[in-house]
Amino acid sequence: MGDQAAAYRFARNLPARSIGGTKVTDPQHVHLSYGFPATDLLPVEELHAAAAEALKWDRADALHYSGAKGPARVRDWVLARSRKFGIHAGAENFIPTFGAIQGIDLTARILLNPGDEAWVEAPTFFNGLQAFRAAGAVIKSIPVDEQGLQVELLEAALKQAAERKEPIPKLLYCMPNYHNPTGVSLSLERRRKIAELAVAYNFLVLEDDAYAELNISGETLPAIYSFAPEQVIYVSTFSKTLGPGLRLGWAIAAPEVITHMATLSLGSQLNPFTQEVVGELLQHYGFDEQVTKLTERYRAQRDTMIQALRREFAEHIAVQAPDGGFFVWVTFDEQVDVRQFAPAALAKGVSFVAGNAFFADGEGSHHLRLCFSFCSKEQIERGIKALAEAYFEALQGQAAQQAVPELQA
């Protein structure tokens, strides 16, 4: 029984349900909580044709453990595409993963022992927090601002830890482009500085670049990996561009890291048939055109959301338009707890994710995250209006409660 208890010692702190999901099946419900791409822009017919071609030409080989041409096609395409972000790597630096999330999980499993330190942004992606908690890591948070991770605070914390002979992090988890949940992007100067600090203090950076292609602004910045390839594990995915159901992502890192990841994968090729289909698709499909369709749609939906938020909430919130990605981060006064009006919002037909889910210490409940990629402009307008109604009704209710003692006195 003792061994069994030890096996579950880290699982007890993990949530029992998926954050961001709802059980609402009403087709009129506005799911601003979902971090999903636009359904109608996913290349369904093209993937159908690619699957048929893969089976036509490679037949049973496409269904074997190692697949046929697909895995090599995917690898070569990704490595060529990654040069766009300043990443120059070879086959020895690449491994396919079950979405970017497996890259995060594998990194946590190969690097972190119980008690090791993992430093993260505040706020940060909740599944990253889950992976580090499951590994038994001690999590330390560094705040973000409108230019991403506050590197001067990171440097100060590293310097203090070194002077006091305290633990240096095994890894720093960072989302440089269109950060989830805040939508901010890391400035060029800060990318370079993080790489310099990783070299100087000898820690690894886990660079989660899942939204890299969804660039509304048109400005492409080099990956942190480009400044210190030996110190960075770079993960990304096709989930945001071709479809999350493919569950196909990748990690790019030093060969030693890739070897350890492959060992944990038990030597099995990941989703060989999915790679056959995607590999075939990438031979013929206009990926740049797909990205353009997505970013044009998302620009319009982002603008609709920002305008609706400013119209409905006015001075009650602070909000910044992201340059890409899926998300808008909404900040209320610190005394507001968005969880208090979440049930009323749900009853009015709109869902969101409360900000505390993105902080290691559970704080941040005066923030909320909204997704603009999944819903139509009409749904966004309707959802923001319902959200505002729920908030202002809660505000009026609080004012009425505070007035009762005064009347009694």
Tab-separated table of C-alpha atoms in Angstrom:
chain	number	residue	atom	x	y	z
A	1	MET	CA	0.000	0.000	0.000
A	2	GLY	CA	2.929	2.310	0.755
A	3	ASP	CA	4.291	1.878	-2.756
A	4	GLN	CA	0.846	2.575	-4.153
A	5	ALA	CA	0.608	5.779	-2.143
A	6	ALA	CA	4.010	6.870	-3.427
A	7	ALA	CA	2.910	6.238	-6.992
A	8	TYR	CA	0.016	8.658	-6.568
A	9	ARG	CA	1.762	11.285	-4.439
A	10	PHE	CA	1.847	13.908	-7.201
A	11	ALA	CA	-1.504	13.114	-8.808
A	12	ARG	CA	-3.531	14.344	-5.831
A	13	ASN	CA	-2.896	17.983	-6.758
A	14	LEU	CA	-3.964	17.615	-10.374
A	15	PRO	CA	-7.447	18.741	-11.463
A	16	ALA	CA	-9.980	16.027	-12.155
A	17	ARG	CA	-11.415	17.755	-15.227
A	18	SER	CA	-10.166	19.588	-18.267
A	19	ILE	CA	-9.764	23.318	-17.637
A	20	GLY	CA	-11.505	25.376	-20.286
A	21	GLY	CA	-14.058	22.755	-21.219
A	22	THR	CA	-17.777	22.776	-20.460
A	23	LYS	CA	-20.506	20.151	-20.527
A	24	VAL	CA	-22.935	22.564	-22.170
A	25	THR	CA	-24.465	21.076	-25.333
A	26	ASP	CA	-26.831	23.954	-26.168
A	27	PRO	CA	-25.924	24.993	-29.742
A	28	GLN	CA	-26.626	28.632	-28.813
A	29	HIS	CA	-24.030	28.610	-26.038
A	30	VAL	CA	-20.998	30.821	-26.700
A	31	HIS	CA	-17.841	28.892	-25.784
A	32	LEU	CA	-15.354	31.685	-25.184
A	33	SER	CA	-13.530	29.259	-22.887
A	34	TYR	CA	-12.532	26.887	-25.693
A	35	GLY	CA	-8.989	27.280	-27.025
A	36	PHE	CA	-9.998	25.839	-30.410
A	37	PRO	CA	-9.296	26.844	-34.013
A	38	ALA	CA	-12.130	27.860	-36.337
A	39	THR	CA	-13.914	24.635	-37.286
A	40	ASP	CA	-14.870	25.632	-40.822
A	41	LEU	CA	-11.263	26.508	-41.729
A	42	LEU	CA	-9.822	23.082	-40.942
A	43	PRO	CA	-8.711	21.270	-44.145
A	44	VAL	CA	-11.141	18.358	-43.901
A	45	GLU	CA	-11.421	17.508	-47.590
A	46	GLU	CA	-7.713	17.924	-48.165
A	47	LEU	CA	-6.885	15.567	-45.282
A	48	HIS	CA	-9.429	13.077	-46.618
A	49	ALA	CA	-7.717	13.123	-50.013
A	50	ALA	CA	-4.270	12.853	-48.408
A	51	ALA	CA	-5.352	9.783	-46.438
A	52	ALA	CA	-6.636	8.148	-49.608
A	53	GLU	CA	-3.365	8.920	-51.418
A	54	ALA	CA	-1.253	7.583	-48.553
A	55	LEU	CA	-3.141	4.275	-48.603
A	56	LYS	CA	-3.192	4.146	-52.397
A	57	TRP	CA	0.558	4.424	-52.876
A	58	ASP	CA	2.004	3.061	-49.648
A	59	ARG	CA	-0.823	0.652	-48.863
A	60	ALA	CA	-0.127	-1.554	-45.822
A	61	ASP	CA	3.245	0.087	-45.172
A	62	ALA	CA	1.350	3.194	-44.069
A	63	LEU	CA	-0.300	1.106	-41.340
A	64	HIS	CA	2.831	-0.528	-39.946
A	65	TYR	CA	4.625	0.480	-36.749
A	66	SER	CA	7.143	2.693	-38.498
A	67	GLY	CA	4.887	3.962	-41.291
A	68	ALA	CA	6.210	4.578	-44.804
A	69	LYS	CA	7.363	7.947	-46.220
A	70	GLY	CA	5.189	10.075	-43.918
A	71	PRO	CA	7.389	10.465	-40.812
A	72	ALA	CA	10.401	11.565	-42.865
A	73	ARG	CA	8.239	13.942	-44.892
A	74	VAL	CA	6.841	15.547	-41.738
A	75	ARG	CA	10.286	15.856	-40.155
A	76	ASP	CA	11.868	17.396	-43.249
A	77	TRP	CA	8.974	19.821	-43.738
A	78	VAL	CA	9.053	20.972	-40.106
A	79	LEU	CA	12.815	21.455	-40.102
A	80	ALA	CA	12.621	23.494	-43.320
A	81	ARG	CA	9.691	25.559	-42.021
A	82	SER	CA	11.471	26.219	-38.726
A	83	ARG	CA	14.147	28.237	-40.504
A	84	LYS	CA	11.482	30.948	-40.724
A	85	PHE	CA	11.959	31.362	-36.953
A	86	GLY	CA	15.756	31.230	-37.040
A	87	ILE	CA	15.909	27.540	-36.143
A	88	HIS	CA	18.550	25.585	-38.066
A	89	ALA	CA	18.477	21.957	-36.986
A	90	GLY	CA	18.928	18.468	-38.397
A	91	ALA	CA	17.171	15.122	-38.117
A	92	GLU	CA	19.122	14.347	-34.929
A	93	ASN	CA	17.476	17.378	-33.280
A	94	PHE	CA	13.878	16.374	-34.064
A	95	ILE	CA	11.225	14.122	-32.561
A	96	PRO	CA	7.491	14.029	-33.352
A	97	THR	CA	5.205	14.315	-30.348
A	98	PHE	CA	1.561	13.809	-29.449
A	99	GLY	CA	0.829	17.515	-29.810
A	100	ALA	CA	3.024	20.131	-28.154
A	101	ILE	CA	1.750	18.934	-24.774
A	102	GLN	CA	3.703	15.668	-25.038
A	103	GLY	CA	6.827	17.698	-25.722
A	104	ILE	CA	6.169	19.564	-22.473
A	105	ASP	CA	5.499	16.323	-20.603
A	106	LEU	CA	8.594	14.559	-21.966
A	107	THR	CA	10.731	17.560	-21.030
A	108	ALA	CA	9.395	17.491	-17.476
A	109	ARG	CA	9.987	13.737	-17.211
A	110	ILE	CA	13.586	13.763	-18.471
A	111	LEU	CA	14.699	16.881	-16.585
A	112	LEU	CA	12.803	17.103	-13.318
A	113	ASN	CA	13.242	15.030	-10.200
A	114	PRO	CA	11.058	15.636	-7.135
A	115	GLY	CA	12.186	18.855	-5.486
A	116	ASP	CA	13.854	20.305	-8.587
A	117	GLU	CA	12.861	23.828	-9.522
A	118	ALA	CA	10.840	24.693	-12.638
A	119	TRP	CA	10.404	28.416	-13.222
A	120	VAL	CA	7.395	29.603	-15.180
A	121	GLU	CA	5.733	32.781	-16.325
A	122	ALA	CA	2.927	34.260	-14.222
A	123	PRO	CA	0.406	33.615	-15.622
A	124	THR	CA	1.185	30.513	-17.668
A	125	PHE	CA	-0.427	27.605	-19.529
A	126	PHE	CA	-2.243	25.422	-17.008
A	127	ASN	CA	-1.196	22.130	-18.640
A	128	GLY	CA	2.425	23.144	-18.255
A	129	LEU	CA	1.785	23.608	-14.545
A	130	GLN	CA	0.184	20.155	-14.419
A	131	ALA	CA	3.207	18.528	-16.068
A	132	PHE	CA	5.653	20.136	-13.649
A	133	ARG	CA	3.520	19.310	-10.620
A	134	ALA	CA	3.230	15.701	-11.758
A	135	ALA	CA	7.037	15.536	-11.869
A	136	GLY	CA	7.184	16.784	-8.261
A	137	ALA	CA	8.867	20.054	-9.166
A	138	VAL	CA	8.994	23.178	-7.027
A	139	ILE	CA	7.412	25.889	-9.189
A	140	LYS	CA	8.553	29.499	-9.054
A	141	SER	CA	6.775	32.211	-11.045
A	142	ILE	CA	8.163	35.281	-12.838
A	143	PRO	CA	5.565	37.909	-13.879
A	144	VAL	CA	4.862	38.926	-17.463
A	145	ASP	CA	4.023	42.399	-18.736
A	146	GLU	CA	3.079	43.796	-22.149
A	147	GLN	CA	6.461	42.622	-23.553
A	148	GLY	CA	6.317	39.127	-22.092
A	149	LEU	CA	8.407	37.610	-19.317
A	150	GLN	CA	9.991	40.330	-17.181
A	151	VAL	CA	13.591	39.370	-17.813
A	152	GLU	CA	15.040	41.817	-15.312
A	153	LEU	CA	13.115	39.986	-12.546
A	154	LEU	CA	14.328	36.643	-13.888
A	155	GLU	CA	17.928	37.858	-13.841
A	156	ALA	CA	17.554	39.226	-10.302
A	157	ALA	CA	16.081	35.929	-9.071
A	158	LEU	CA	18.896	33.917	-10.687
A	159	LYS	CA	21.546	36.218	-9.227
A	160	GLN	CA	20.002	35.986	-5.766
A	161	ALA	CA	19.779	32.185	-5.943
A	162	ALA	CA	23.425	31.943	-6.978
A	163	GLU	CA	24.603	34.305	-4.221
A	164	ARG	CA	22.628	32.438	-1.552
A	165	LYS	CA	23.627	29.043	-2.979
A	166	GLU	CA	19.953	28.248	-3.522
A	167	PRO	CA	18.733	25.997	-6.364
A	168	ILE	CA	18.991	27.272	-9.921
A	169	PRO	CA	16.020	26.114	-12.043
A	170	LYS	CA	16.402	22.962	-14.086
A	171	LEU	CA	14.191	24.635	-16.678
A	172	LEU	CA	12.398	27.846	-17.505
A	173	TYR	CA	9.052	27.403	-19.285
A	174	CYS	CA	8.276	30.254	-21.655
A	175	MET	CA	5.765	31.051	-24.430
A	176	PRO	CA	7.345	33.755	-26.601
A	177	ASN	CA	4.604	34.242	-29.211
A	178	TYR	CA	0.966	35.128	-28.436
A	179	HIS	CA	1.271	33.806	-24.921
A	180	ASN	CA	-1.468	31.642	-23.442
A	181	PRO	CA	-3.333	33.211	-21.672
A	182	THR	CA	-2.267	36.870	-21.985
A	183	GLY	CA	-1.679	37.042	-25.755
A	184	VAL	CA	1.511	39.102	-25.323
A	185	SER	CA	4.720	38.413	-27.247
A	186	LEU	CA	8.251	38.451	-25.932
A	187	SER	CA	10.363	41.309	-27.294
A	188	LEU	CA	13.479	40.589	-29.337
A	189	GLU	CA	15.754	41.974	-26.623
A	190	ARG	CA	14.173	39.748	-23.990
A	191	ARG	CA	14.476	36.642	-26.180
A	192	ARG	CA	18.177	37.272	-26.574
A	193	LYS	CA	18.597	37.994	-22.844
A	194	ILE	CA	16.826	34.782	-21.782
A	195	ALA	CA	19.202	32.812	-23.999
A	196	GLU	CA	22.190	34.601	-22.463
A	197	LEU	CA	20.951	33.852	-18.937
A	198	ALA	CA	20.347	30.182	-19.799
A	199	VAL	CA	23.972	29.877	-20.930
A	200	ALA	CA	25.365	31.858	-17.998
A	201	TYR	CA	23.428	29.959	-15.304
A	202	ASN	CA	23.266	26.620	-17.143
A	203	PHE	CA	19.535	25.932	-17.171
A	204	LEU	CA	17.329	24.782	-20.052
A	205	VAL	CA	14.547	26.819	-21.610
A	206	LEU	CA	11.381	25.008	-22.634
A	207	GLU	CA	10.115	27.226	-25.461
A	208	ASP	CA	6.440	26.521	-26.178
A	209	ASP	CA	5.698	28.064	-29.576
A	210	ALA	CA	2.333	26.478	-30.369
A	211	TYR	CA	0.843	29.691	-31.802
A	212	ALA	CA	3.869	30.826	-33.835
A	213	GLU	CA	2.127	30.644	-37.226
A	214	LEU	CA	-0.927	32.652	-36.131
A	215	ASN	CA	0.733	35.999	-36.688
A	216	ILE	CA	-1.798	38.808	-37.140
A	217	SER	CA	0.759	41.632	-36.955
A	218	GLY	CA	2.983	40.351	-39.766
A	219	GLU	CA	6.184	40.687	-37.704
A	220	THR	CA	8.115	37.431	-37.207
A	221	LEU	CA	10.702	37.347	-34.431
A	222	PRO	CA	13.394	34.668	-34.075
A	223	ALA	CA	12.854	31.880	-31.595
A	224	ILE	CA	14.787	31.849	-28.316
A	225	TYR	CA	16.262	28.598	-29.667
A	226	SER	CA	18.033	30.561	-32.415
A	227	PHE	CA	20.209	32.330	-29.819
A	228	ALA	CA	21.215	29.258	-27.757
A	229	PRO	CA	20.366	25.935	-29.461
A	230	GLU	CA	22.115	23.824	-26.818
A	231	GLN	CA	20.113	25.405	-23.990
A	232	VAL	CA	16.610	25.352	-25.498
A	233	ILE	CA	13.967	22.681	-26.061
A	234	TYR	CA	11.591	24.042	-28.674
A	235	VAL	CA	8.079	22.571	-29.001
A	236	SER	CA	5.302	23.361	-31.457
A	237	THR	CA	2.329	21.707	-33.148
A	238	PHE	CA	-0.036	21.395	-36.107
A	239	SER	CA	-2.997	21.638	-33.705
A	240	LYS	CA	-3.567	25.351	-34.259
A	241	THR	CA	-3.267	25.248	-38.059
A	242	LEU	CA	-4.352	21.839	-39.416
A	243	GLY	CA	-6.445	20.515	-36.534
A	244	PRO	CA	-6.017	19.578	-32.862
A	245	GLY	CA	-7.481	16.111	-33.463
A	246	LEU	CA	-4.368	15.173	-35.433
A	247	ARG	CA	-2.419	15.318	-32.150
A	248	LEU	CA	0.802	15.906	-34.050
A	249	GLY	CA	3.511	18.193	-32.748
A	250	TRP	CA	7.270	18.130	-32.398
A	251	ALA	CA	10.262	18.935	-30.246
A	252	ILE	CA	13.581	20.320	-31.489
A	253	ALA	CA	16.522	20.119	-29.114
A	254	ALA	CA	20.083	18.901	-28.626
A	255	PRO	CA	20.592	15.275	-29.782
A	256	GLU	CA	21.109	14.065	-26.204
A	257	VAL	CA	17.721	15.493	-25.177
A	258	ILE	CA	16.026	13.947	-28.226
A	259	THR	CA	17.579	10.573	-27.398
A	260	HIS	CA	16.159	10.686	-23.862
A	261	MET	CA	12.730	11.666	-25.206
A	262	ALA	CA	12.835	8.766	-27.670
A	263	THR	CA	13.724	6.395	-24.834
A	264	LEU	CA	10.676	7.504	-22.855
A	265	SER	CA	8.581	6.945	-25.991
A	266	LEU	CA	9.697	3.291	-25.762
A	267	GLY	CA	11.150	3.333	-29.254
A	268	SER	CA	7.770	3.436	-30.973
A	269	GLN	CA	7.074	5.758	-33.918
A	270	LEU	CA	4.409	8.259	-32.922
A	271	ASN	CA	1.085	8.004	-34.786
A	272	PRO	CA	2.648	6.677	-38.011
A	273	PHE	CA	-0.580	6.788	-40.000
A	274	THR	CA	-1.311	10.376	-38.920
A	275	GLN	CA	2.176	11.268	-40.080
A	276	GLU	CA	1.503	9.496	-43.385
A	277	VAL	CA	-1.602	11.624	-43.916
A	278	VAL	CA	-0.003	14.915	-42.835
A	279	GLY	CA	3.178	14.122	-44.755
A	280	GLU	CA	1.157	13.530	-47.902
A	281	LEU	CA	-0.885	16.694	-47.331
A	282	LEU	CA	2.206	18.861	-46.931
A	283	GLN	CA	3.532	17.731	-50.321
A	284	HIS	CA	0.681	19.453	-52.139
A	285	TYR	CA	-1.250	21.713	-49.762
A	286	GLY	CA	-0.806	25.483	-49.686
A	287	PHE	CA	0.145	25.787	-46.016
A	288	ASP	CA	0.878	29.502	-46.343
A	289	GLU	CA	-2.600	30.019	-47.803
A	290	GLN	CA	-4.063	28.089	-44.861
A	291	VAL	CA	-2.210	30.335	-42.415
A	292	THR	CA	-3.412	33.440	-44.274
A	293	LYS	CA	-7.039	32.271	-44.084
A	294	LEU	CA	-6.685	31.675	-40.360
A	295	THR	CA	-4.990	34.955	-39.544
A	296	GLU	CA	-7.423	37.030	-41.615
A	297	ARG	CA	-10.375	35.412	-39.841
A	298	TYR	CA	-8.773	35.755	-36.444
A	299	ARG	CA	-7.881	39.407	-36.991
A	300	ALA	CA	-11.541	40.192	-37.627
A	301	GLN	CA	-12.731	38.151	-34.659
A	302	ARG	CA	-10.079	39.617	-32.358
A	303	ASP	CA	-11.120	43.147	-33.340
A	304	THR	CA	-14.776	42.309	-32.767
A	305	MET	CA	-13.973	40.982	-29.298
A	306	ILE	CA	-11.817	43.937	-28.292
A	307	GLN	CA	-14.429	46.437	-29.493
A	308	ALA	CA	-17.243	44.584	-27.714
A	309	LEU	CA	-15.286	44.381	-24.472
A	310	ARG	CA	-14.467	48.081	-24.481
A	311	ARG	CA	-18.049	49.001	-25.354
A	312	GLU	CA	-19.732	46.753	-22.778
A	313	PHE	CA	-17.273	47.096	-19.864
A	314	ALA	CA	-15.685	50.527	-20.481
A	315	GLU	CA	-13.440	51.552	-17.585
A	316	HIS	CA	-14.228	48.407	-15.573
A	317	ILE	CA	-11.532	46.407	-17.380
A	318	ALA	CA	-8.054	46.655	-18.872
A	319	VAL	CA	-7.527	44.747	-22.107
A	320	GLN	CA	-4.806	44.603	-24.744
A	321	ALA	CA	-5.250	43.403	-28.349
A	322	PRO	CA	-2.830	40.516	-29.021
A	323	ASP	CA	-0.756	40.392	-32.210
A	324	GLY	CA	-1.767	36.782	-32.875
A	325	GLY	CA	-2.796	33.496	-31.325
A	326	PHE	CA	-6.214	32.680	-29.859
A	327	PHE	CA	-6.663	34.642	-26.647
A	328	VAL	CA	-7.593	37.943	-25.020
A	329	TRP	CA	-6.726	38.511	-21.351
A	330	VAL	CA	-9.160	40.680	-19.409
A	331	THR	CA	-8.156	42.342	-16.129
A	332	PHE	CA	-10.632	43.718	-13.572
A	333	ASP	CA	-9.949	45.655	-10.381
A	334	GLU	CA	-8.143	43.486	-7.839
A	335	GLN	CA	-11.178	43.235	-5.526
A	336	VAL	CA	-13.191	41.523	-8.310
A	337	ASP	CA	-13.364	37.724	-8.314
A	338	VAL	CA	-14.555	36.593	-11.747
A	339	ARG	CA	-15.553	33.208	-10.328
A	340	GLN	CA	-18.426	34.919	-8.520
A	341	PHE	CA	-20.234	35.776	-11.749
A	342	ALA	CA	-19.134	32.711	-13.764
A	343	PRO	CA	-22.313	30.708	-12.891
A	344	ALA	CA	-24.536	33.618	-13.941
A	345	ALA	CA	-22.583	33.987	-17.176
A	346	LEU	CA	-22.980	30.271	-17.848
A	347	ALA	CA	-26.735	30.571	-17.254
A	348	LYS	CA	-26.823	33.448	-19.760
A	349	GLY	CA	-25.093	31.303	-22.347
A	350	VAL	CA	-21.392	32.173	-22.229
A	351	SER	CA	-18.341	30.504	-20.678
A	352	PHE	CA	-14.817	31.714	-19.938
A	353	VAL	CA	-11.753	30.572	-17.992
A	354	ALA	CA	-11.056	32.287	-14.675
A	355	GLY	CA	-7.535	33.674	-14.350
A	356	ASN	CA	-6.548	31.725	-11.240
A	357	ALA	CA	-6.200	28.566	-13.381
A	358	PHE	CA	-3.069	30.088	-14.938
A	359	PHE	CA	-1.175	30.927	-11.741
A	360	ALA	CA	0.893	28.417	-9.780
A	361	ASP	CA	-0.294	29.905	-6.480
A	362	GLY	CA	-3.985	29.965	-7.458
A	363	GLU	CA	-4.134	33.757	-7.389
A	364	GLY	CA	-5.249	35.921	-10.305
A	365	SER	CA	-9.015	35.558	-9.996
A	366	HIS	CA	-9.501	39.182	-11.072
A	367	HIS	CA	-8.468	38.123	-14.589
A	368	LEU	CA	-10.253	35.994	-17.169
A	369	ARG	CA	-9.254	34.468	-20.495
A	370	LEU	CA	-11.413	34.632	-23.610
A	371	CYS	CA	-10.836	32.813	-26.902
A	372	PHE	CA	-11.645	34.685	-30.138
A	373	SER	CA	-10.654	31.988	-32.661
A	374	PHE	CA	-13.466	29.455	-32.247
A	375	CYS	CA	-16.648	31.536	-32.248
A	376	SER	CA	-18.115	33.680	-35.023
A	377	LYS	CA	-18.254	37.467	-34.779
A	378	GLU	CA	-21.984	37.267	-34.028
A	379	GLN	CA	-21.367	34.756	-31.245
A	380	ILE	CA	-18.572	36.899	-29.822
A	381	GLU	CA	-20.824	39.975	-29.739
A	382	ARG	CA	-23.582	38.008	-28.055
A	383	GLY	CA	-21.210	36.339	-25.616
A	384	ILE	CA	-19.524	39.552	-24.489
A	385	LYS	CA	-22.929	41.204	-23.964
A	386	ALA	CA	-24.064	38.272	-21.787
A	387	LEU	CA	-20.775	38.342	-19.888
A	388	ALA	CA	-21.183	42.040	-19.164
A	389	GLU	CA	-24.752	41.512	-17.979
A	390	ALA	CA	-23.589	38.834	-15.542
A	391	TYR	CA	-20.788	41.065	-14.237
A	392	PHE	CA	-22.901	44.189	-13.728
A	393	GLU	CA	-25.709	42.221	-12.089
A	394	ALA	CA	-23.168	40.769	-9.644
A	395	LEU	CA	-21.810	44.271	-9.040
A	396	GLN	CA	-25.295	45.601	-8.282
A	397	GLY	CA	-25.959	42.663	-5.975
A	398	GLN	CA	-22.783	43.390	-4.001
A	399	ALA	CA	-23.727	47.071	-3.724
A	400	ALA	CA	-27.174	46.126	-2.431
A	401	GLN	CA	-25.682	43.787	0.207
A	402	GLN	CA	-23.327	46.504	1.406
A	403	ALA	CA	-26.226	48.957	1.716
A	404	VAL	CA	-28.282	46.660	4.009
A	405	PRO	CA	-26.207	47.201	7.207
A	406	GLU	CA	-26.359	50.952	6.661
A	407	LEU	CA	-30.187	50.844	6.479
A	408	GLN	CA	-30.378	48.675	9.595
A	409	ALA	CA	-28.121	51.052	11.489
